[in-house]
CSV table of C-alpha atoms in Angstrom, one decimal:
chain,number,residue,atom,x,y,z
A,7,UNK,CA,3.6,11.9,18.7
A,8,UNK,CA,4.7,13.4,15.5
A,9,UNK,CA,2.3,16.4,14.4
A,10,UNK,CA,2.2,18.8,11.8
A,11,UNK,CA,0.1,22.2,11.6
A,12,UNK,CA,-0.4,24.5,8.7
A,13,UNK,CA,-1.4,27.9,9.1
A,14,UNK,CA,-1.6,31.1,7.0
A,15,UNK,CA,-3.9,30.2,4.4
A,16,UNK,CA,-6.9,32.5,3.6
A,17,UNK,CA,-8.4,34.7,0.7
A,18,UNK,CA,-6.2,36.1,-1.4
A,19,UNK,CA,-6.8,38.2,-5.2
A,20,UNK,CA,-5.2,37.1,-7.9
A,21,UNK,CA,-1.4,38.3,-8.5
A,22,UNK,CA,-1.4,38.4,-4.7
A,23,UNK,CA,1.5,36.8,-2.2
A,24,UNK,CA,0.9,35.0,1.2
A,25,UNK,CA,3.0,32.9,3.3
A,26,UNK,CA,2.1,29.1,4.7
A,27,UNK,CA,3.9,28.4,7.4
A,28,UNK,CA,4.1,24.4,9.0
A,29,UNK,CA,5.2,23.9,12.5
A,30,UNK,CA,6.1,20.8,13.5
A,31,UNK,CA,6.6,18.4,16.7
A,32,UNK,CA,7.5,15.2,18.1
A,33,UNK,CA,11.0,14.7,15.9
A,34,UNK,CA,13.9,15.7,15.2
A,35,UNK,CA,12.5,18.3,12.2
A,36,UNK,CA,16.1,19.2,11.1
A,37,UNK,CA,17.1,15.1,10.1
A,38,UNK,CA,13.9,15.1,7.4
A,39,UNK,CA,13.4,16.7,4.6
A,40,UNK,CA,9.5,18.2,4.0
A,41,UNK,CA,7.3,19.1,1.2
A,42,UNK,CA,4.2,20.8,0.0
A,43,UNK,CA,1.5,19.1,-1.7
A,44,UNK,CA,-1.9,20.5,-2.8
A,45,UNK,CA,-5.1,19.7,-3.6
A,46,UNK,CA,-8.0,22.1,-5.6
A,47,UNK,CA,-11.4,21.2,-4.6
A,48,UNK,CA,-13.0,17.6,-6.0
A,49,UNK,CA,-9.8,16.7,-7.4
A,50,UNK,CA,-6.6,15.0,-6.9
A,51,UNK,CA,-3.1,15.1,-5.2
A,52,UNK,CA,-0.3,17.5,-6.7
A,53,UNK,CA,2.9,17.4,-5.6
A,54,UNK,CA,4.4,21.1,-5.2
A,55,UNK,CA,7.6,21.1,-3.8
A,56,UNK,CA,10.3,19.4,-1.7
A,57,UNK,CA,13.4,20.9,0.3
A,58,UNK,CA,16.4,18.3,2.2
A,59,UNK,CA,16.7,18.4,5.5
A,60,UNK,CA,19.6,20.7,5.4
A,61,UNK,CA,17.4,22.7,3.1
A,62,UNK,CA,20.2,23.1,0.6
A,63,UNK,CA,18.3,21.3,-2.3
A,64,UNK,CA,14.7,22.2,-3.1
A,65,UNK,CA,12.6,20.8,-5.8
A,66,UNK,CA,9.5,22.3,-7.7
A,67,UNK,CA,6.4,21.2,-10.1
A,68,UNK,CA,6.5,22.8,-13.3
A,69,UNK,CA,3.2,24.1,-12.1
A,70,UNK,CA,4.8,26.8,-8.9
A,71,UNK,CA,8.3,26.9,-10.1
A,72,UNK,CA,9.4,30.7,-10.6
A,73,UNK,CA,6.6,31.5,-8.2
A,74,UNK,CA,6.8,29.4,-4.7
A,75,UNK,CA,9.6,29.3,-2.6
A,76,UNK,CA,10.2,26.6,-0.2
A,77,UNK,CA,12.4,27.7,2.8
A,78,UNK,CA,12.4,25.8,6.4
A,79,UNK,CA,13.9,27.2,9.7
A,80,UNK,CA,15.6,24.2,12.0
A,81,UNK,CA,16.1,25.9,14.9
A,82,UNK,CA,12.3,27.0,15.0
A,83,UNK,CA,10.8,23.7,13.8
A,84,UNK,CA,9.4,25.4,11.3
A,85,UNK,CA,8.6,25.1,7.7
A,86,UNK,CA,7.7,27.3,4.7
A,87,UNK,CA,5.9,28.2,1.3
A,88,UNK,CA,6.3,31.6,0.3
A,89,UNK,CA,3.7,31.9,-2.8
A,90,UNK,CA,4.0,35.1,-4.9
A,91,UNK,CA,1.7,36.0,-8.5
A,92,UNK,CA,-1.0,33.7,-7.0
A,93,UNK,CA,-3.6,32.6,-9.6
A,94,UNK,CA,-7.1,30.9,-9.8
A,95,UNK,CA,-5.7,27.6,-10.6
A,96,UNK,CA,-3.6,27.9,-7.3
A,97,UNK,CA,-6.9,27.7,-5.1
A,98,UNK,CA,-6.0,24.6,-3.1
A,99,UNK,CA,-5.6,22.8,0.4
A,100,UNK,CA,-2.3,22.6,1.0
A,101,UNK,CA,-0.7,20.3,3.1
A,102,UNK,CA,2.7,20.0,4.3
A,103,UNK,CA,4.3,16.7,5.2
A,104,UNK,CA,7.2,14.7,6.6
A,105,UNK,CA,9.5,12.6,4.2
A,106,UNK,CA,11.1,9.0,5.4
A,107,UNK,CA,14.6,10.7,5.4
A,108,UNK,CA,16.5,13.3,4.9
A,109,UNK,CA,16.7,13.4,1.0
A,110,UNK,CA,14.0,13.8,-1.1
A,111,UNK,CA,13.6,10.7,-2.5
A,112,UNK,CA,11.6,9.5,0.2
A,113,UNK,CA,7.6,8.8,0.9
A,114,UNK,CA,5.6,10.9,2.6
A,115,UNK,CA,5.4,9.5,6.1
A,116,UNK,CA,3.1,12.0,8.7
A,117,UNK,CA,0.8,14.7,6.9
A,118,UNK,CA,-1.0,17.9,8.7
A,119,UNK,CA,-4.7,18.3,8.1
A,120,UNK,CA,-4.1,20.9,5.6
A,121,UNK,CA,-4.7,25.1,5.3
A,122,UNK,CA,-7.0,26.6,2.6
A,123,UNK,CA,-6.2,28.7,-0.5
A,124,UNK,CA,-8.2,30.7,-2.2
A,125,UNK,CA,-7.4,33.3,-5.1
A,126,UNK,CA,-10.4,35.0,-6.1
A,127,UNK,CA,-10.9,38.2,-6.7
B,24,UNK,CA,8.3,14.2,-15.5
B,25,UNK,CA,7.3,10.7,-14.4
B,26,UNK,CA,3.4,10.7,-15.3
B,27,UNK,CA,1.5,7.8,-12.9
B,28,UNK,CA,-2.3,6.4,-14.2
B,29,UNK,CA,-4.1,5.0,-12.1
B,30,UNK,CA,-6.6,2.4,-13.2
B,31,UNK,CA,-10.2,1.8,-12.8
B,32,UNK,CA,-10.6,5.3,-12.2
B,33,UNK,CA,-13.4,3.6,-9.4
B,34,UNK,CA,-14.0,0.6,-7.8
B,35,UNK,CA,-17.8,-0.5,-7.0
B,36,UNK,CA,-17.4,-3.5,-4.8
B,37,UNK,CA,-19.3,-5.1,-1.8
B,38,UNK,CA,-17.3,-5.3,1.9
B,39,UNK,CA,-15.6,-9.0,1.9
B,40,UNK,CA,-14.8,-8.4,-1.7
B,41,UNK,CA,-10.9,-8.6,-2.8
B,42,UNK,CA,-9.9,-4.9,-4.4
B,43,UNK,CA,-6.7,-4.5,-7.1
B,44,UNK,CA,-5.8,-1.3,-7.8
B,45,UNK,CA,-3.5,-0.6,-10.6
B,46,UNK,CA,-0.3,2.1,-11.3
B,47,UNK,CA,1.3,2.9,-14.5
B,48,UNK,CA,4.6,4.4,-14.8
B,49,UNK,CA,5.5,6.7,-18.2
B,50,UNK,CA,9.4,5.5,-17.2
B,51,UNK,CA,10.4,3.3,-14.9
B,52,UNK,CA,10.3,4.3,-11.5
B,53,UNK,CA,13.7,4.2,-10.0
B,54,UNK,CA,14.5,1.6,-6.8
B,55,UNK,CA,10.7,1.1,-7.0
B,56,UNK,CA,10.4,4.4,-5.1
B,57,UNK,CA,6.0,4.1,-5.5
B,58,UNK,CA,4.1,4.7,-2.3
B,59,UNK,CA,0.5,4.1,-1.9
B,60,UNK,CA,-2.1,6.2,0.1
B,61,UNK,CA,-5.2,6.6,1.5
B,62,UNK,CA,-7.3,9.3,1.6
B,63,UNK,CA,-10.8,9.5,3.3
B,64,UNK,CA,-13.3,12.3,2.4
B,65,UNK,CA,-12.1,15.4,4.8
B,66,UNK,CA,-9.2,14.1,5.8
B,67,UNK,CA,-4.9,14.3,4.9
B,68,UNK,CA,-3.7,11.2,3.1
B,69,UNK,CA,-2.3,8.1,4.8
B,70,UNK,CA,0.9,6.3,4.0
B,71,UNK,CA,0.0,2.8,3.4
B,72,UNK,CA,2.9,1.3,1.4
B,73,UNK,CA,6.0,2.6,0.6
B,74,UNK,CA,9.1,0.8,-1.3
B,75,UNK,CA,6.4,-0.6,-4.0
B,76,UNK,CA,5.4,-3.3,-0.9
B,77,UNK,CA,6.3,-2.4,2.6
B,78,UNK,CA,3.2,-1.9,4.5
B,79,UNK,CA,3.6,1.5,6.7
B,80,UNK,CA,3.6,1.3,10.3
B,81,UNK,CA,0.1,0.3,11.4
B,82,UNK,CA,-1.2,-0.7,7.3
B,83,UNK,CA,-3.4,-3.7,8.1
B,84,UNK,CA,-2.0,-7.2,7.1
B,85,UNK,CA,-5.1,-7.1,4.5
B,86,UNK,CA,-3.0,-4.0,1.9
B,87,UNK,CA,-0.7,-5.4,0.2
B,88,UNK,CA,1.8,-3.9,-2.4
B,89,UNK,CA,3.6,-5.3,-5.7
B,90,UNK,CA,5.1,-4.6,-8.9
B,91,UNK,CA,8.5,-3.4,-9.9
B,92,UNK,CA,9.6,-1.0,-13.4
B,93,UNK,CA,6.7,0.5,-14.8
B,94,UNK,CA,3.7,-1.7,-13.2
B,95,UNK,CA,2.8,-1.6,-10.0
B,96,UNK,CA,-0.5,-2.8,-8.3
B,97,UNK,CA,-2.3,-2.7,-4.9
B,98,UNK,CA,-4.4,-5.1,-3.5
B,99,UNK,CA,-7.2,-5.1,-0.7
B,100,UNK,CA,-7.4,-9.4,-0.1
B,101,UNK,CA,-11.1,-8.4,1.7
B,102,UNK,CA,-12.5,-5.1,2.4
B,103,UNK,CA,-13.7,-3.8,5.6
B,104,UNK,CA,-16.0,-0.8,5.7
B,105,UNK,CA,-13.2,1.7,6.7
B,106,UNK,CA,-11.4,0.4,3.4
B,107,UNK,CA,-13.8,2.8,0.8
B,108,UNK,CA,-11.9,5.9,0.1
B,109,UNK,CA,-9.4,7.4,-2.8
B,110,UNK,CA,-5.8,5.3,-2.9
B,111,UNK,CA,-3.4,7.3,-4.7
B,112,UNK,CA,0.0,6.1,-5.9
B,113,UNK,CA,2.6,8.3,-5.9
B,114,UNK,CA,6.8,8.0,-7.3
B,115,UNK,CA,9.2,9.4,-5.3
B,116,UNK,CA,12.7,7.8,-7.5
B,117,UNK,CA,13.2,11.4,-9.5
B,118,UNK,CA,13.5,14.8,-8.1
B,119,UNK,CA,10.0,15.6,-9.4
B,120,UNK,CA,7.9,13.8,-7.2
B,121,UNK,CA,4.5,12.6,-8.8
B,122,UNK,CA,1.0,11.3,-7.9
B,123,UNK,CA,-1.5,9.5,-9.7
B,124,UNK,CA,-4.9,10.7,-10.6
B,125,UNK,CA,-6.5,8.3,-7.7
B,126,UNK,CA,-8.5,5.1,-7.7
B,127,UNK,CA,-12.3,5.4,-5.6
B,128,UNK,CA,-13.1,2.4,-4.2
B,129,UNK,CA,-16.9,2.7,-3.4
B,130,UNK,CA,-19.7,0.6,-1.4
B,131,UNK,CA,-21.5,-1.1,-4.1
């Protein structure tokens, strides 16, 4: 059974830094790429970034780029969103998900339940 | 950027009722790369159609998926109470992978 859990999110002031983490079971983690998606309370799905299996090649919204970093570890099963200069508009759930392959361009096949963000001062 | 709008922004219709759900493309969407999903209040999206009209694994025979370019639409031939939630669309033929604003589809 494939399954994905977030952990790390929390409270946070603005200008602040934390670190999601994703861990993932039942497949082969390093043949899929992953990505972050978030979405702020009442309101819709935003795509946030995307890294290759081999993480190699990561992708970012306008929205996070310069600020997010999307980093996975293969041999702990084990992906990442390192989120520096965090601001209001950032206050999301964030969700990390398996693609259908191991490029980006792929849907969104499994998604965890999502961690909480929340920048406030 | 590829922007995707979504169209009616919701749906009121009665269970037994056929539901189309509508995607706009800014650009074409390459290889028809547009998934659809489901999202129920509380809970992580579901992947219900990927490839513009491949139902997921376990997508009910009722979902169906079409279009092609710039115009792509969903369809829900009769729906069953579990069926009223959020459907988002969502490209994934450009390196900047988009969603749509959503569709509600509520109990009328």
């Amino acid at each position: 059974e494939v399954q994905l859990l977030e952990s790390g999110g929390g409270l946070v002031q603005p200008g602040g830094s934390l670190r999601l983490s994703c861990a993932v079971s039942g497949f082969t983690f390093s043949s899929y790429a992953m990505t972050w998606a978030r979405q702020a309370p009442g309101k819709g799905l935003e795509w946030v970034s995307v890294i290759s299996s081999s993480g190699v090649s990561t992708y970012y919204a306008d929205s996070v780029k310069g600020r997010f970093t999307i980093s996975r570890d293969n041999s702990k099963n084990t992906l990442y969103l390192q989120m520096n200069s965090l601001r209001a508009e950032d206050t999301a759930v964030y969700y990390c998900a398996k693609l259908g392959s191991s490029w980006i361009n792929s849907y969104f096949d499994y998604w965890g339940q999502g961690t909480l963000v929340t920048v406030s001062s | 950027e590829i922007v995707l709008t979504q169209s009616p922004g919701t749906l009121s219709l009665s269970p037994g009722e056929r539901a189309t759900l509508f995607c706009r493309a800014s650009q074409s969407v390459s290889s028809n790369y547009l998934a659809w999903y489901q999202q129920k209040p509380g809970q992580a999206p579901r992947l219900l159609i990927y490839g513009a009209s491949s139902r997921a694994t376990g997508t009910p025979d009722r979902f169906s998926g079409s279009g092609s370019g710039t115009d792509f639409t969903l369809t829900i031939s009769r729906l069953e109470p579990e069926d009223f939630a959020v459907y988002y669309c969502q490209q994934y033929g450009s390196s900047m992978l988009t969603f749509g604003g959503g569709t509600k589809v509520e109990i009328k």
